[in-house]
Short mmCIF file of C-alpha atoms and ligand atoms in Angstrom, two decimals:
data_model
loop_
_atom_site.label_atom_id
_atom_site.label_comp_id
_atom_site.label_asym_id
_atom_site.label_seq_id
_atom_site.Cartn_x
_atom_site.Cartn_y
_atom_site.Cartn_z
CA MET A 27 242.41 181.95 307.90
CA THR A 28 245.36 183.09 309.92
CA GLU A 29 243.64 182.81 313.72
CA PRO A 30 246.40 181.69 316.07
CA LEU A 31 246.77 178.38 317.16
CA THR A 32 244.59 177.72 320.54
CA ALA A 33 246.30 174.75 322.10
CA PRO A 34 249.97 174.23 322.66
CA VAL A 35 251.81 172.67 319.29
CA PRO A 36 253.26 169.80 321.34
CA THR A 37 257.19 169.34 322.41
CA ALA A 38 258.21 165.86 321.99
CA ALA A 39 259.24 165.05 318.41
CA THR A 40 257.22 162.11 317.02
CA ASP A 41 254.45 164.26 318.75
CA LEU A 42 255.16 167.40 316.70
CA THR A 43 255.62 164.93 313.44
CA LEU A 44 251.95 163.90 314.11
CA TRP A 45 250.67 167.01 315.29
CA ARG A 46 251.67 168.94 312.09
CA GLY A 47 250.62 166.09 309.67
CA ALA A 48 247.75 165.95 311.10
CA ALA A 49 247.11 169.85 311.56
CA ARG A 50 248.55 169.97 307.60
CA VAL A 51 245.99 167.87 306.22
CA LEU A 52 243.38 169.34 307.95
CA LEU A 53 243.95 173.23 306.80
CA GLN A 54 244.11 171.38 302.97
CA ASN A 55 241.01 169.54 303.14
CA TRP A 56 239.29 173.24 304.49
CA ARG A 57 237.45 174.99 302.18
CA GLY A 58 236.38 178.66 303.97
CA ASP A 59 233.89 177.04 305.44
CA SER A 60 233.87 173.40 305.85
CA THR A 61 236.37 170.14 305.01
CA VAL A 62 235.99 167.35 302.92
CA PRO A 63 236.43 164.58 303.90
CA SER A 64 239.34 164.05 301.11
CA PRO A 65 239.15 166.37 298.08
CA GLY A 66 238.97 162.92 295.48
CA LEU A 67 236.57 160.34 296.74
CA TYR A 68 234.48 162.86 299.62
CA PRO A 69 234.42 166.10 298.05
CA HIS A 70 231.57 167.47 299.70
CA GLN A 71 230.78 168.64 303.38
CA TRP A 72 229.63 165.30 305.11
CA SER A 73 227.66 165.50 308.42
CA TRP A 74 229.42 162.91 310.49
CA ASP A 75 232.45 164.36 309.44
CA SER A 76 231.86 167.61 310.18
CA ALA A 77 231.49 166.73 313.55
CA PHE A 78 234.58 164.61 314.45
CA ILE A 79 236.37 167.27 311.91
CA ALA A 80 235.51 169.96 314.34
CA ILE A 81 236.10 168.08 317.65
CA GLY A 82 240.56 168.27 315.92
CA LEU A 83 238.96 171.28 314.14
CA ARG A 84 239.48 173.03 317.48
CA HIS A 85 243.24 172.79 318.49
CA LEU A 86 244.28 174.73 315.47
CA SER A 87 241.08 177.61 314.72
CA VAL A 88 238.21 177.23 317.92
CA ARG A 89 236.90 179.50 314.98
CA ARG A 90 236.73 176.70 312.43
CA ALA A 91 235.44 174.70 314.62
CA GLN A 92 232.70 177.11 315.14
CA ARG A 93 232.23 177.62 311.42
CA GLU A 94 232.48 173.42 310.66
CA LEU A 95 229.02 173.28 312.25
CA GLU A 96 227.25 176.38 312.08
CA THR A 97 227.29 175.48 307.60
CA LEU A 98 226.84 172.07 308.07
CA THR A 99 223.41 173.19 309.85
CA LEU A 100 222.50 175.98 307.81
CA ALA A 101 221.43 173.28 305.73
CA GLN A 102 218.78 171.48 308.01
CA TRP A 103 215.64 171.03 306.50
CA GLY A 104 212.18 172.05 308.02
CA ASP A 105 211.48 168.90 309.14
CA GLY A 106 214.52 168.68 311.89
CA ARG A 107 216.76 166.57 310.00
CA ILE A 108 220.32 167.11 309.20
CA PRO A 109 221.60 165.73 305.92
CA HIS A 110 223.76 163.23 305.69
CA ILE A 111 225.90 165.14 302.46
CA VAL A 112 225.71 168.36 301.71
CA PHE A 113 226.56 169.74 298.44
CA ASP A 114 230.11 172.12 297.04
CA PRO A 115 228.23 173.18 293.24
CA ALA A 116 231.30 174.04 292.38
CA VAL A 117 232.08 170.80 292.90
CA PRO A 118 231.25 168.82 289.38
CA LEU A 119 228.25 166.55 289.48
CA ALA A 120 230.23 163.55 288.41
CA ALA A 121 233.01 163.94 290.53
CA TYR A 122 230.72 161.83 293.39
CA PHE A 123 227.12 159.83 292.70
CA PRO A 124 224.68 160.33 294.41
CA SER A 125 225.20 163.56 293.57
CA PRO A 126 223.21 166.35 293.76
CA ASP A 127 221.19 165.70 290.30
CA PHE A 128 220.50 162.69 291.91
CA TRP A 129 218.86 163.12 295.13
CA ARG A 130 216.86 166.64 294.11
CA SER A 131 216.62 167.62 297.89
CA SER A 132 215.54 171.15 296.86
CA ARG A 133 212.56 169.84 295.07
CA ALA A 134 211.82 166.67 295.91
CA GLY A 135 212.60 166.94 299.27
CA ALA A 136 209.92 170.95 299.14
CA ALA A 137 206.93 169.65 301.30
CA LEU A 138 209.40 169.01 304.12
CA GLY A 139 211.14 171.92 304.01
CA ALA A 140 214.52 171.48 302.25
CA PRO A 141 217.08 174.30 301.84
CA ARG A 142 215.88 176.25 298.47
CA HIS A 143 219.45 177.19 297.69
CA ILE A 144 221.27 174.40 298.78
CA GLU A 145 221.25 171.10 297.34
CA THR A 146 221.23 168.22 299.95
CA SER A 147 221.33 164.06 300.12
CA GLY A 148 217.78 163.16 302.31
CA ILE A 149 219.46 160.54 304.66
CA VAL A 150 221.34 160.70 307.31
CA GLN A 151 223.99 159.99 309.16
CA PRO A 152 225.32 159.34 312.67
CA PRO A 153 224.13 162.18 315.22
CA VAL A 154 227.45 163.13 316.83
CA HIS A 155 227.11 167.01 316.82
CA ALA A 156 225.58 168.26 320.04
CA LEU A 157 228.29 166.14 321.39
CA ALA A 158 231.08 167.38 318.72
CA THR A 159 229.15 171.28 319.59
CA TRP A 160 229.19 171.12 322.84
CA LEU A 161 233.06 170.21 323.16
CA VAL A 162 233.96 172.85 320.67
CA HIS A 163 232.12 174.65 323.13
CA ARG A 164 233.96 174.49 325.89
CA PHE A 165 237.31 174.21 324.32
CA ASP A 166 236.57 178.14 324.21
CA PRO A 167 233.65 178.85 326.33
CA ALA A 168 234.57 183.12 326.10
CA LEU A 169 234.55 182.74 322.31
CA SER A 170 231.59 181.16 321.83
CA ARG A 171 229.83 183.23 324.12
CA ARG A 172 231.01 185.88 322.05
CA ARG A 173 230.33 184.69 318.57
CA GLY A 174 226.03 183.08 320.14
CA PHE A 175 227.34 179.46 319.18
CA LEU A 176 225.26 177.95 320.80
CA GLU A 177 222.32 180.42 320.60
CA ARG A 178 222.80 179.39 317.49
CA LEU A 179 222.94 175.47 317.40
CA ARG A 180 221.10 175.00 320.69
CA PRO A 181 217.43 175.19 318.64
CA ARG A 182 218.73 173.43 315.28
CA LEU A 183 219.86 170.41 317.43
CA ALA A 184 216.64 170.60 319.33
CA ALA A 185 215.03 170.06 316.64
CA TRP A 186 217.94 167.11 314.62
CA HIS A 187 217.03 165.28 317.65
CA ASP A 188 213.14 165.60 317.73
CA TYR A 189 213.00 164.54 313.82
CA LEU A 190 214.88 161.17 315.70
CA THR A 191 212.69 160.17 317.93
CA GLY A 192 209.91 161.73 317.07
CA GLN A 193 209.17 161.04 312.97
CA ARG A 194 211.93 157.71 313.11
CA ASP A 195 210.53 156.40 315.89
CA LEU A 196 209.85 153.58 313.24
CA GLY A 197 209.74 150.43 316.03
CA GLY A 198 207.24 153.09 318.41
CA GLY A 199 209.99 151.25 321.28
CA GLY A 200 211.79 154.28 321.27
CA LEU A 201 214.58 154.46 319.62
CA THR A 202 215.91 156.09 316.60
CA ALA A 203 215.75 154.02 312.95
CA VAL A 204 218.51 154.18 310.27
CA VAL A 205 216.72 153.74 306.75
CA HIS A 206 219.63 153.53 304.96
CA PRO A 207 222.37 151.46 305.54
CA ARG A 208 224.64 154.73 304.75
CA GLU A 209 222.28 156.66 307.68
CA ALA A 210 224.39 154.51 309.93
CA GLY A 211 227.92 155.50 308.73
CA MET A 212 229.21 151.83 308.95
CA ASP A 213 227.63 151.87 305.23
CA ASN A 214 228.91 148.63 303.98
CA SER A 215 228.60 146.04 307.50
CA PRO A 216 227.40 142.96 306.72
CA ALA A 217 224.88 143.88 309.87
CA TRP A 218 223.21 145.40 306.67
CA ASP A 219 223.79 141.64 304.34
CA GLY A 220 219.96 140.63 306.22
CA PRO A 221 217.86 143.28 305.68
CA LEU A 222 219.39 144.32 302.36
CA SER A 223 218.87 141.25 300.71
CA ARG A 224 215.34 142.37 300.44
CA VAL A 225 215.96 145.15 298.54
CA GLU A 226 215.95 144.05 294.49
CA PRO A 227 219.19 146.73 292.78
CA VAL A 228 218.57 149.01 290.45
CA PRO A 229 220.75 147.65 287.01
CA ALA A 230 224.57 148.08 287.06
CA ALA A 231 223.68 150.50 283.85
CA SER A 232 221.38 153.10 285.16
CA TYR A 233 224.66 155.10 287.35
CA ARG A 234 228.06 155.44 287.06
CA ARG A 235 230.08 155.16 290.46
CA ALA A 236 232.53 157.64 291.33
CA ASP A 237 233.81 156.06 294.12
CA LEU A 238 236.39 153.48 291.45
CA ASP A 239 238.33 156.11 290.13
CA HIS A 240 239.46 157.00 293.09
CA GLY A 241 239.22 153.45 295.43
CA ALA A 242 240.90 150.11 294.97
CA SER A 243 237.63 147.17 294.38
CA ALA A 244 238.78 145.39 296.81
CA GLU A 245 238.48 148.13 299.57
CA ARG A 246 234.87 149.79 298.80
CA PRO A 247 231.33 147.92 298.23
CA THR A 248 230.51 145.17 295.59
CA ASP A 249 228.24 146.26 292.19
CA LEU A 250 225.80 144.81 294.17
CA ASP A 251 225.14 146.53 297.48
CA TYR A 252 225.86 149.29 295.48
CA GLY A 253 222.63 148.91 292.89
CA ARG A 254 220.90 147.77 296.63
CA TYR A 255 221.96 151.41 298.14
CA VAL A 256 219.90 153.67 294.86
CA ARG A 257 216.72 151.52 295.24
CA LEU A 258 216.93 152.89 298.41
CA ALA A 259 217.34 155.90 298.35
CA THR A 260 215.72 156.10 294.49
CA ASP A 261 212.36 154.81 296.56
CA TYR A 262 213.29 157.82 299.39
CA ARG A 263 213.68 160.26 296.73
CA ASP A 264 210.36 159.57 295.15
CA ALA A 265 208.21 159.01 298.12
CA GLY A 266 209.08 162.76 298.81
CA TYR A 267 211.04 161.99 302.36
CA LEU A 268 208.55 160.41 303.78
CA ASP A 269 209.04 158.04 306.81
CA THR A 270 205.78 157.94 306.39
CA ALA A 271 205.96 155.92 303.62
CA PRO A 272 206.43 151.78 303.39
CA LEU A 273 209.53 151.57 303.33
CA SER A 274 211.83 147.97 302.16
CA PHE A 275 214.59 148.66 305.30
CA ALA A 276 214.63 150.38 308.65
CA VAL A 277 216.98 149.15 310.63
CA GLU A 278 218.15 150.00 314.76
CA ASP A 279 221.28 150.61 315.50
CA PRO A 280 223.23 150.25 318.13
CA CYS A 281 225.63 153.00 316.79
CA VAL A 282 223.47 155.11 316.16
CA ASN A 283 221.34 155.41 319.18
CA ALA A 284 224.24 155.55 321.55
CA LEU A 285 225.63 158.51 319.99
CA LEU A 286 221.88 159.95 320.26
CA ILE A 287 222.14 159.33 323.67
CA ALA A 288 225.77 161.29 324.36
CA SER A 289 224.65 164.17 322.13
CA GLU A 290 221.18 164.07 324.65
CA HIS A 291 223.50 164.50 327.69
CA ALA A 292 225.08 166.79 325.29
CA LEU A 293 222.28 169.61 324.71
CA ALA A 294 221.73 168.74 328.22
CA ASP A 295 224.48 170.80 328.56
CA ILE A 296 224.29 173.08 325.90
CA THR A 297 220.08 174.35 327.33
CA ALA A 298 221.96 174.55 330.68
CA GLU A 299 224.84 176.82 330.28
CA PRO A 300 222.70 179.77 329.64
CA GLY A 301 220.42 178.55 332.63
CA GLY A 302 217.73 176.48 330.35
CA ASP A 303 215.44 173.40 331.63
CA ARG A 304 218.25 170.65 331.03
CA ALA A 305 215.99 167.72 332.70
CA PRO A 306 213.69 166.95 329.55
CA HIS A 307 217.38 166.45 327.84
CA GLU A 308 218.03 164.34 331.41
CA ARG A 309 214.94 162.40 331.09
CA ARG A 310 215.23 161.20 327.14
CA ALA A 311 218.83 160.64 327.92
CA ALA A 312 217.42 158.42 330.47
CA ARG A 313 214.15 156.69 328.30
CA LEU A 314 216.56 155.84 324.82
CA THR A 315 219.42 154.14 327.25
CA ASP A 316 216.60 151.87 328.44
CA ALA A 317 214.94 151.53 324.68
CA LEU A 318 218.47 151.03 323.90
CA VAL A 319 219.52 148.07 326.22
CA THR A 320 215.84 145.92 326.30
CA ARG A 321 215.71 146.50 322.37
CA LEU A 322 219.41 146.02 321.42
CA TRP A 323 221.41 144.33 324.52
CA SER A 324 222.34 140.70 323.54
CA PRO A 325 223.30 139.01 326.77
CA GLU A 326 224.24 135.47 324.56
CA GLU A 327 227.00 137.41 322.62
CA GLY A 328 227.71 140.33 325.54
CA MET A 329 227.07 142.98 323.17
CA PHE A 330 224.26 145.25 321.48
CA LEU A 331 222.73 144.18 317.79
CA ASN A 332 220.91 145.51 315.23
CA ARG A 333 217.36 145.38 315.25
CA ASP A 334 215.78 144.85 311.50
CA LEU A 335 212.68 145.97 312.16
CA GLY A 336 210.45 144.05 308.77
CA PRO A 337 210.89 140.44 310.91
CA ASP A 338 211.12 142.38 314.18
CA ARG A 339 214.06 140.77 315.60
CA LEU A 340 218.06 141.21 316.60
CA VAL A 341 220.88 140.84 313.56
CA PRO A 342 222.93 138.09 314.20
CA ALA A 343 225.85 140.70 312.48
CA ARG A 344 229.12 141.24 315.05
CA SER A 345 229.37 144.52 314.19
CA ALA A 346 231.39 147.34 316.48
CA ALA A 347 228.94 149.12 316.48
CA GLY A 348 227.46 146.89 318.84
CA LEU A 349 230.23 147.99 321.43
CA VAL A 350 229.19 151.99 320.87
CA PRO A 351 227.11 152.07 323.30
CA LEU A 352 230.51 151.95 326.13
CA LEU A 353 229.80 156.07 325.79
CA VAL A 354 226.34 155.80 327.28
CA PRO A 355 227.12 157.41 330.54
CA GLY A 356 224.16 155.69 332.29
CA LEU A 357 224.65 151.95 330.83
CA PRO A 358 223.90 149.54 333.27
CA ALA A 359 227.77 148.87 334.75
CA HIS A 360 227.41 145.01 334.34
CA VAL A 361 226.22 145.86 330.63
CA ALA A 362 229.60 147.59 330.32
CA ASP A 363 231.49 145.27 332.11
CA THR A 364 230.36 142.70 329.44
CA LEU A 365 230.83 144.84 326.64
CA VAL A 366 234.88 145.70 327.64
CA ARG A 367 235.04 141.59 327.62
CA THR A 368 233.88 141.62 324.50
CA ALA A 369 236.08 143.69 323.16
CA LYS A 370 239.15 142.32 324.71
CA GLY A 371 238.08 138.90 323.48
CA ALA A 372 238.63 137.28 320.49
CA SER A 373 236.52 138.65 317.84
CA PHE A 374 237.95 141.88 318.83
CA GLY A 375 240.99 141.72 320.29
CA LEU A 376 241.41 144.81 322.07
CA GLY A 377 245.01 145.61 323.57
CA THR A 378 246.49 142.30 321.53
CA LEU A 379 244.90 144.01 317.81
CA PRO A 380 246.65 147.52 317.14
CA LEU A 381 242.86 148.40 317.15
CA VAL A 382 239.57 147.50 317.22
CA PRO A 383 238.51 145.94 313.97
CA SER A 384 235.22 147.21 312.80
CA TYR A 385 233.82 143.77 312.31
CA ASP A 386 233.84 140.40 314.58
CA LEU A 387 237.40 139.24 313.49
CA ARG A 388 235.93 135.79 313.29
CA GLY A 389 232.96 136.57 311.47
CA PRO A 390 232.47 134.25 308.49
CA ASP A 391 231.53 137.69 306.63
CA PHE A 392 235.24 139.86 308.57
CA ASP A 393 236.95 141.19 305.89
CA PRO A 394 240.60 142.82 306.42
CA SER A 395 240.83 145.34 303.81
CA ARG A 396 237.05 145.88 301.96
CA TYR A 397 235.35 148.88 304.25
CA TRP A 398 233.34 148.68 307.95
CA ARG A 399 233.83 144.86 307.31
CA GLY A 400 237.07 144.37 309.00
CA PRO A 401 239.54 147.13 308.75
CA ALA A 402 239.50 149.31 311.59
CA TRP A 403 238.40 153.25 311.56
CA PHE A 404 239.81 155.76 313.96
CA ASN A 405 236.22 157.68 314.42
CA ILE A 406 234.59 153.71 315.97
CA ASN A 407 237.95 153.98 317.92
CA TRP A 408 237.77 157.19 318.92
CA LEU A 409 234.46 156.48 320.54
CA LEU A 410 235.15 153.13 322.27
CA GLU A 411 238.29 154.99 323.61
CA ARG A 412 236.07 157.63 325.57
CA GLY A 413 233.76 154.94 326.57
CA LEU A 414 236.73 153.15 328.20
CA ARG A 415 237.57 155.82 329.93
CA LEU A 416 234.17 157.00 330.73
CA HIS A 417 233.50 153.76 332.65
CA GLY A 418 237.11 153.95 334.65
CA TYR A 419 238.69 151.55 332.11
CA THR A 420 241.78 153.71 332.42
CA GLY A 421 244.70 151.28 331.43
CA GLU A 422 242.65 150.16 328.14
CA ALA A 423 242.15 153.51 327.73
CA ASP A 424 245.31 154.18 327.71
CA GLY A 425 246.14 150.53 325.86
CA LEU A 426 244.93 152.27 322.87
CA ARG A 427 245.06 155.49 322.52
CA ALA A 428 248.90 154.98 322.20
CA PRO A 429 248.07 153.09 318.40
CA MET A 430 245.93 155.10 317.37
CA LEU A 431 248.33 158.05 318.27
CA ARG A 432 250.76 155.62 316.42
CA GLU A 433 248.64 154.94 313.34
CA ALA A 434 246.95 158.03 312.40
CA GLY A 435 250.55 159.49 311.30
CA ALA A 436 252.83 155.91 310.23
CA SER A 437 248.93 155.03 307.66
CA GLY A 438 249.66 159.03 306.29
CA PHE A 439 246.09 159.55 307.96
CA ALA A 440 244.78 156.85 306.17
CA GLU A 441 240.98 156.34 306.45
CA TYR A 442 240.70 153.33 307.76
CA VAL A 443 243.14 150.54 308.34
CA ASP A 444 243.94 146.69 308.31
CA PRO A 445 243.25 145.41 312.50
CA CYS A 446 246.17 143.12 312.24
CA THR A 447 249.03 144.99 310.46
CA ALA A 448 247.56 148.31 310.43
CA GLU A 449 248.37 148.41 307.17
CA ALA A 450 246.53 151.69 305.19
CA ARG A 451 243.36 150.71 303.58
CA GLY A 452 240.82 153.01 301.58
CA THR A 453 241.88 156.91 300.93
CA ARG A 454 244.47 158.59 302.53
CA SER A 455 244.49 162.25 304.66
CA PHE A 456 241.50 161.59 304.79
CA ASP A 457 240.16 164.33 307.35
CA TRP A 458 239.06 162.94 310.64
CA THR A 459 242.07 160.71 311.10
CA ALA A 460 243.81 164.11 311.47
CA ALA A 461 241.02 165.52 313.00
CA LEU A 462 240.89 162.32 316.32
CA GLY A 463 244.64 161.91 316.01
CA LEU A 464 244.96 165.66 317.15
CA ASP A 465 242.28 165.50 319.64
CA LEU A 466 243.82 162.92 321.53
CA LEU A 467 247.67 164.09 321.19
CA ALA A 468 245.76 167.06 323.66
CA ALA A 469 243.94 165.70 325.34
CA PRO A 470 246.09 165.33 328.30
CA SER A 471 245.70 169.83 327.93
CA LEU A 472 242.72 170.19 326.94
CA PRO A 473 240.25 171.47 329.95
CA ALA A 474 238.12 169.48 332.98
CA PRO A 475 235.40 168.66 332.29
CA ARG A 476 232.62 170.05 333.61
CA GLY A 477 231.47 169.43 337.03
CA GLY A 478 228.17 171.52 338.63
CA GLY A 479 224.69 170.16 337.01
CA ASP A 480 225.39 167.33 335.31
CA PRO A 481 223.24 164.48 336.53
CA ALA A 482 224.56 161.48 338.74
CA PRO A 483 227.30 159.87 337.27
CA ALA A 484 226.02 156.63 335.10
CA ALA A 485 230.22 155.50 336.41
CA THR A 486 229.95 153.79 339.64
CA ARG A 487 234.01 152.56 339.36
CA PRO A 488 236.41 154.13 340.97
CA GLY A 489 238.43 155.76 338.75
CA ALA A 490 235.22 156.13 336.50
CA ARG A 491 235.71 159.66 334.53
CA GLU A 492 233.39 162.38 336.68
CA ARG A 493 230.02 161.49 334.11
CA THR A 494 229.82 164.44 330.59
CA ALA A 495 228.57 164.95 328.19
CA VAL A 496 232.43 165.45 327.12
C1 LIG B 22 228.69 157.66 301.63
C2 LIG B 22 232.38 160.53 304.21
C3 LIG B 22 231.88 159.05 304.21
C4 LIG B 22 231.63 158.60 306.37
C5 LIG B 22 230.70 157.23 305.68
C6 LIG B 22 232.29 156.46 305.04
C7 LIG B 22 231.59 156.87 303.85
C8 LIG B 22 230.11 157.63 301.83
C9 LIG B 22 230.64 156.58 300.88
O1 LIG B 22 232.70 157.98 303.54
O2 LIG B 22 230.28 156.93 302.87
O3 LIG B 22 228.39 158.69 302.41
O4 LIG B 22 230.50 157.46 299.24
O5 LIG B 22 231.06 155.70 301.25
O6 LIG B 22 231.04 154.94 304.96
O7 LIG B 22 230.33 156.50 307.15
O8 LIG B 22 230.71 159.74 306.13
O9 LIG B 22 233.97 160.33 304.84
#
């Protein structure tokens, strides 16, 4: 495709280098209708990756950004779930495990309306999609209207949120639950160690890990954890992907729920755009926010924690997922302030370390290299940067933006970095690192957020960004 660039290319030399490098990654990983997170390690389309990718891709090609989200949501199941992987039939089965012949979505998910001609996984990932859709729309509303972008996406996003808040309210307390660690996106977090300990791993000889062909084993999950992931996915598949079947893993995660709330606000904007009623979505966002604080806030820890629905108790592990609710517009001010204090403290080092780690630096399970057990990820830092701005912490947000821009390029757009040294870890030329770097770079030139029609701002501090899903 040869669409013109849609945002001004920066002129400062370092910015230009970063811009070009990020654009190269985005162009190389584009597959015609969607983007792969990384051609070697992750050679298919991933759900929350696509949302982050679309947010960055809009700066290069709004059409491609729209297409990214359209392609993903075409694979939506009849019950509303947006699968975590949409498989590319041209990629050999051995290139990634669990592969389409493991998930068997078109057969095992048939009763739930899995697509007949597209193979997908059967689990989901965090709902960043409505937020991404709104940001992509806002970037070029005229093109969006001409292409009927929001009309196409709106019913799919509404069905997705209905699924998450309906079938997936497994705890009955008004939050959505994940049934597999991979659904939370932070797959290997120490927060799963407790709930996962009840899961019997499948024998290591019963499958072949493809990830170790591309990644160092010290940076990837252990075989024991992998065996447990496979057991959970096998059992879910064999139960026809029914959420009503007995589940041995069910957890309410603060990052997933915070993203759902931010996306519900975005869905209100998406609904109101052609004159629809935003109120039901705003009411749902408010209910979710209340439930988030009631069920997952820990005043003792000064952050949100996961709730393990098996024993119905909070998991003591302090993961960066517990800081992400800073992104929620309606968060009580004292909660937002406490979260920022926790982020700036010795556990997460905001303002002293280059980037915020994915796990408590002082936690007994902290590992600076193994994915989600300590390394810093650019998507989580991007979400925190937005949250800081939303609640008026502009200095802290600027202080995070600068090292993010520096380390995104310096690390070769690494999947993650050591939070203390910023040394690259995981795969390189990772798409969301490039996409979100581009987005941060372009941020000052973004159109101002919409004003009218938005509900009362949650951010009460002078200088707080106007409340918007954007
Ligand atoms: C399993 C694609 C995905 C991300 C996840 C990240 C990693 C996959 C894996 O890569 O998970 O979904 O094989 O390790 O944990 O957040 O979406 O980039």
